[in-house]
Coordinates of C-alpha atoms in Angstrom, one line a residue:
M1263 CA -22.7 -15.1 -4.2
S1264 CA -21.3 -12.5 -6.5
I1265 CA -20.8 -8.9 -5.2
F1266 CA -20.0 -6.5 -8.0
L1267 CA -17.5 -3.8 -7.2
K1268 CA -18.2 -0.8 -9.4
N1269 CA -15.6 0.8 -11.6
N1270 CA -15.3 4.6 -12.1
E1271 CA -17.4 4.6 -15.3
E1272 CA -20.2 2.6 -13.6
I1273 CA -20.0 4.9 -10.5
K1274 CA -20.5 8.0 -12.7
K1275 CA -23.6 6.5 -14.3
I1276 CA -25.1 5.3 -11.0
R1277 CA -24.4 8.7 -9.4
I1278 CA -26.4 10.4 -12.1
A1279 CA -29.3 7.9 -11.8
C1280 CA -29.3 8.4 -8.0
H1281 CA -29.3 12.2 -8.3
L1282 CA -32.3 12.0 -10.6
A1283 CA -34.2 9.7 -8.2
A1284 CA -33.6 12.1 -5.4
D1285 CA -34.8 14.9 -7.6
V1286 CA -38.2 13.2 -8.0
L1287 CA -38.6 13.2 -4.2
E1288 CA -37.8 16.9 -4.1
M1289 CA -40.2 17.7 -6.9
I1290 CA -43.1 15.8 -5.5
E1291 CA -43.0 17.4 -2.0
Q1292 CA -45.3 20.3 -2.8
Y1293 CA -48.0 17.9 -4.0
V1294 CA -48.2 15.7 -0.9
I1295 CA -51.1 17.6 0.7
P1296 CA -54.5 16.6 2.1
G1297 CA -57.0 15.8 -0.6
I1298 CA -54.7 14.4 -3.3
T1299 CA -54.8 10.8 -4.2
T1300 CA -51.9 8.4 -4.3
G1301 CA -52.8 7.7 -7.9
K1302 CA -52.4 11.4 -8.8
I1303 CA -49.0 11.5 -7.0
D1304 CA -47.9 8.5 -9.1
H1305 CA -49.1 10.2 -12.3
I1306 CA -47.1 13.4 -11.5
C1307 CA -44.0 11.4 -10.8
H1308 CA -44.4 9.3 -13.9
E1309 CA -44.8 12.3 -16.2
Y1310 CA -41.8 14.0 -14.5
M1311 CA -39.6 11.0 -15.0
I1312 CA -40.6 10.3 -18.6
Y1313 CA -40.9 13.8 -20.0
K1314 CA -38.6 16.0 -17.8
Q1315 CA -35.9 13.6 -16.8
N1316 CA -35.9 11.2 -19.7
V1317 CA -35.5 8.2 -17.4
I1318 CA -37.3 4.9 -17.1
P1319 CA -39.4 4.4 -14.0
A1320 CA -37.8 1.1 -12.8
C1321 CA -40.9 0.0 -10.7
L1322 CA -43.3 0.1 -13.7
G1323 CA -43.7 -3.4 -14.8
Y1324 CA -41.0 -4.8 -12.5
K1325 CA -42.2 -8.3 -11.8
G1326 CA -45.7 -7.1 -12.7
F1327 CA -45.8 -4.0 -10.5
P1328 CA -48.4 -1.7 -12.1
K1329 CA -47.3 1.8 -11.2
S1330 CA -44.2 4.0 -11.5
V1331 CA -43.5 4.6 -7.8
C1332 CA -44.4 2.8 -4.6
I1333 CA -46.5 4.8 -2.2
S1334 CA -47.0 3.4 1.3
V1335 CA -49.4 5.1 3.7
N1336 CA -49.6 4.7 7.5
E1337 CA -49.7 0.9 8.3
V1338 CA -48.4 0.0 4.8
V1339 CA -44.7 -1.0 5.3
C1340 CA -43.6 -1.0 1.7
H1341 CA -44.7 -1.7 -2.0
G1342 CA -47.9 0.2 -1.7
I1343 CA -49.7 0.4 -5.1
P1344 CA -50.9 4.0 -5.8
N1345 CA -54.6 4.3 -6.8
D1346 CA -57.2 6.9 -7.5
D1347 CA -59.4 6.0 -4.6
Q1348 CA -56.8 6.5 -1.8
I1349 CA -57.1 10.1 -0.7
L1350 CA -54.4 11.5 1.7
K1351 CA -55.7 13.2 4.8
N1352 CA -54.2 15.3 7.7
G1353 CA -51.7 13.4 9.8
D1354 CA -51.1 10.6 7.3
I1355 CA -47.5 9.4 7.0
V1356 CA -46.5 8.5 3.5
N1357 CA -43.4 6.8 2.0
I1358 CA -42.7 7.5 -1.6
D1359 CA -40.1 5.1 -3.1
V1360 CA -38.5 6.1 -6.4
T1361 CA -36.2 4.1 -8.6
V1362 CA -35.1 5.3 -12.0
I1363 CA -33.1 3.8 -14.8
K1364 CA -30.7 6.1 -16.7
D1365 CA -28.2 4.7 -19.3
S1366 CA -29.0 1.2 -18.0
Y1367 CA -28.1 1.9 -14.4
H1368 CA -30.5 2.2 -11.4
G1369 CA -30.8 4.9 -8.7
D1370 CA -33.1 4.0 -5.7
T1371 CA -34.3 6.2 -2.8
S1372 CA -37.3 6.8 -0.5
K1373 CA -38.4 9.2 2.2
M1374 CA -41.4 9.9 4.5
F1375 CA -43.8 12.8 4.0
I1376 CA -46.2 13.9 6.7
V1377 CA -49.5 15.2 5.2
G1378 CA -50.8 18.4 6.7
K1379 CA -50.6 18.6 10.5
P1380 CA -48.6 15.8 11.9
T1381 CA -49.6 13.5 14.8
V1382 CA -47.1 13.2 17.6
E1383 CA -46.6 9.5 17.1
G1384 CA -46.3 9.8 13.3
K1385 CA -43.7 12.6 13.6
N1386 CA -41.7 10.7 16.2
L1387 CA -41.7 7.5 14.2
C1388 CA -40.4 9.3 11.1
K1389 CA -37.7 11.1 13.1
I1390 CA -36.3 7.9 14.7
T1391 CA -36.4 6.0 11.5
Q1392 CA -34.4 8.7 9.7
E1393 CA -32.0 8.9 12.6
S1394 CA -31.4 5.2 12.4
L1395 CA -30.5 5.5 8.7
Y1396 CA -28.1 8.4 9.4
L1397 CA -26.4 6.5 12.3
A1398 CA -25.8 3.6 9.9
L1399 CA -24.3 5.8 7.3
N1400 CA -21.8 7.0 9.8
V1401 CA -20.3 3.6 10.3
V1402 CA -20.0 2.5 6.6
K1403 CA -16.4 2.1 5.5
P1404 CA -14.2 -0.6 4.0
G1405 CA -13.3 -3.4 6.4
I1406 CA -16.4 -3.4 8.6
N1407 CA -18.7 -6.4 8.7
V1408 CA -22.0 -5.6 7.1
N1409 CA -23.7 -6.8 10.3
R1410 CA -22.5 -3.5 11.9
I1411 CA -25.1 -1.6 9.9
G1412 CA -28.0 -3.8 11.2
Y1413 CA -26.6 -3.5 14.8
I1414 CA -26.6 0.3 14.7
I1415 CA -30.1 0.5 13.3
Q1416 CA -31.7 -2.1 15.6
K1417 CA -30.1 -0.6 18.7
H1418 CA -31.4 2.9 18.0
V1419 CA -34.8 1.8 17.0
E1420 CA -35.4 -0.6 19.9
C1421 CA -34.1 1.8 22.5
H1422 CA -37.0 4.0 21.6
G1423 CA -39.5 1.1 22.0
L1424 CA -40.0 0.6 18.2
S1425 CA -39.3 -2.4 16.1
V1426 CA -37.3 -3.2 12.9
V1427 CA -39.0 -5.1 10.1
R1428 CA -37.1 -8.4 9.4
D1429 CA -38.7 -9.5 6.1
Y1430 CA -37.1 -6.9 3.8
C1431 CA -33.6 -5.5 3.5
G1432 CA -31.3 -3.2 1.6
H1433 CA -29.5 -4.5 -1.5
G1434 CA -26.8 -4.0 -4.0
I1435 CA -27.7 -2.0 -7.0
G1436 CA -26.3 -1.2 -10.4
K1437 CA -27.3 -2.5 -13.8
N1438 CA -29.7 -4.8 -11.8
F1439 CA -32.4 -3.4 -9.6
H1440 CA -31.4 -5.9 -6.9
E1441 CA -27.9 -7.4 -6.5
E1442 CA -25.8 -8.8 -3.7
P1443 CA -25.1 -8.0 -0.9
Q1444 CA -28.3 -8.0 1.2
I1445 CA -28.2 -5.3 3.8
L1446 CA -30.1 -6.4 6.9
H1447 CA -31.4 -3.8 9.3
Y1448 CA -31.1 -6.0 12.3
T1449 CA -28.3 -8.1 13.8
T1450 CA -27.6 -11.7 12.7
R1451 CA -24.6 -13.9 13.5
N1452 CA -24.5 -15.5 10.1
N1453 CA -23.5 -12.6 8.0
K1454 CA -19.8 -12.7 7.1
I1455 CA -19.7 -10.0 4.4
V1456 CA -17.0 -7.4 4.8
L1457 CA -17.5 -4.0 3.0
K1458 CA -15.1 -3.1 0.3
K1459 CA -14.4 0.1 -1.7
G1460 CA -16.6 0.2 -4.8
M1461 CA -19.6 -1.5 -3.3
I1462 CA -22.9 0.3 -4.0
F1463 CA -26.0 -0.7 -2.1
T1464 CA -29.1 0.7 -0.4
I1465 CA -29.7 1.1 3.3
E1466 CA -33.5 1.3 3.9
P1467 CA -34.7 0.6 7.4
M1468 CA -38.4 -0.1 7.9
V1469 CA -39.6 0.7 11.4
N1470 CA -42.9 -0.1 13.1
I1471 CA -44.5 1.5 16.1
G1472 CA -45.8 -2.0 17.1
N1473 CA -44.1 -5.3 16.6
H1474 CA -42.0 -6.2 13.6
H1475 CA -44.5 -8.7 12.0
V1476 CA -45.9 -8.0 8.6
Y1477 CA -48.1 -9.6 6.0
T1478 CA -48.7 -9.2 2.2
M1479 CA -52.1 -8.4 0.9
I1480 CA -54.0 -10.3 -1.7
D1481 CA -52.7 -8.0 -4.5
G1482 CA -49.3 -9.7 -4.0
W1483 CA -47.5 -6.4 -3.3
T1484 CA -48.8 -4.3 -0.5
V1485 CA -47.1 -5.1 2.8
K1486 CA -48.8 -4.1 6.0
T1487 CA -48.0 -4.3 9.7
K1488 CA -49.8 -7.3 11.2
D1489 CA -51.0 -5.2 14.2
Q1490 CA -52.0 -2.3 12.0
S1491 CA -49.5 0.0 13.7
L1492 CA -47.8 2.8 11.8
S1493 CA -44.6 2.1 9.8
A1494 CA -41.9 4.3 8.3
Q1495 CA -39.0 4.0 6.0
Y1496 CA -36.1 6.0 4.7
E1497 CA -33.7 4.9 2.0
H1498 CA -30.4 6.0 0.5
T1499 CA -28.2 4.5 -2.1
I1500 CA -24.5 4.7 -1.0
L1501 CA -21.0 4.1 -2.4
V1502 CA -18.3 2.7 -0.2
T1503 CA -15.3 4.9 -0.6
N1504 CA -11.7 4.7 0.7
N1505 CA -12.5 5.8 4.2
G1506 CA -16.3 6.1 4.4
C1507 CA -19.2 6.4 2.0
E1508 CA -20.8 8.7 -0.5
I1509 CA -24.5 9.3 -0.2
L1510 CA -25.5 9.1 -3.8
T1511 CA -29.2 10.0 -3.3
L1512 CA -28.7 12.9 -0.9
R1513 CA -31.5 15.6 -1.1
K1514 CA -30.9 19.4 -0.7
E1515 CA -33.1 19.4 2.5
E1516 CA -30.7 17.1 4.3
D1517 CA -28.1 18.5 6.7
L1518 CA -25.5 16.0 5.7
P1519 CA -22.3 16.2 3.6
P1520 CA -22.4 13.9 0.5
L1521 CA -19.1 12.4 1.5
L1522 CA -18.8 10.9 4.9
I1523 CA -15.4 10.2 6.5
N1524 CA -15.9 7.4 9.0
N1525 CA -12.8 6.8 11.1

């Protein structure tokens, strides 16, 4: 297993790609309203990435994925395919997952949007999922076992009676969309990886209101909760620094410093 430690030049390029990915999520916020289709949202994101940002939408054509962003609504856990027949309605919870390629390097991030007036359970699920990501960010530093990330996320999620999806994980990123290490969002005894300065990877917990079991639809992409319960996900790409981490995909709305010192 090869884990690539990024040099300063690579970090600069990935940082730019990550800022651009976060910018897409900030741009699209105003459009996520009742009555719009997920296909229209994808189209807006595609046009923005191609013509405003001059980046490549990494999802488009990746292993055959047909759209520029993933849009996962309600019980869809991840990899939802946008389409012109899916109309967003009041109370829907929507994950938009954006990955861009700029100067051959990837930036990857996602967040939840609540359409119109939120439901109590949808709002609570999104809140706890985002909290679990933030708690994990606050333990990342050189020398810790990667298992610590999963432990922190799983503990927070399960103490609120929710469950962490086991079938998908965070990942290293750089010139490749997916690299080592894998970042599990739950605890396992077998993971011996120790974090080092220069690692860049995503943390992207997927959290269900019901149990953690999921299945993939016949399209080969769309992943749903088996019990049809709501699911939420937040994702940041981070760089391990000397004494903490840098959140490369931080958005302006977030009340976090880009550089975390984790003693």
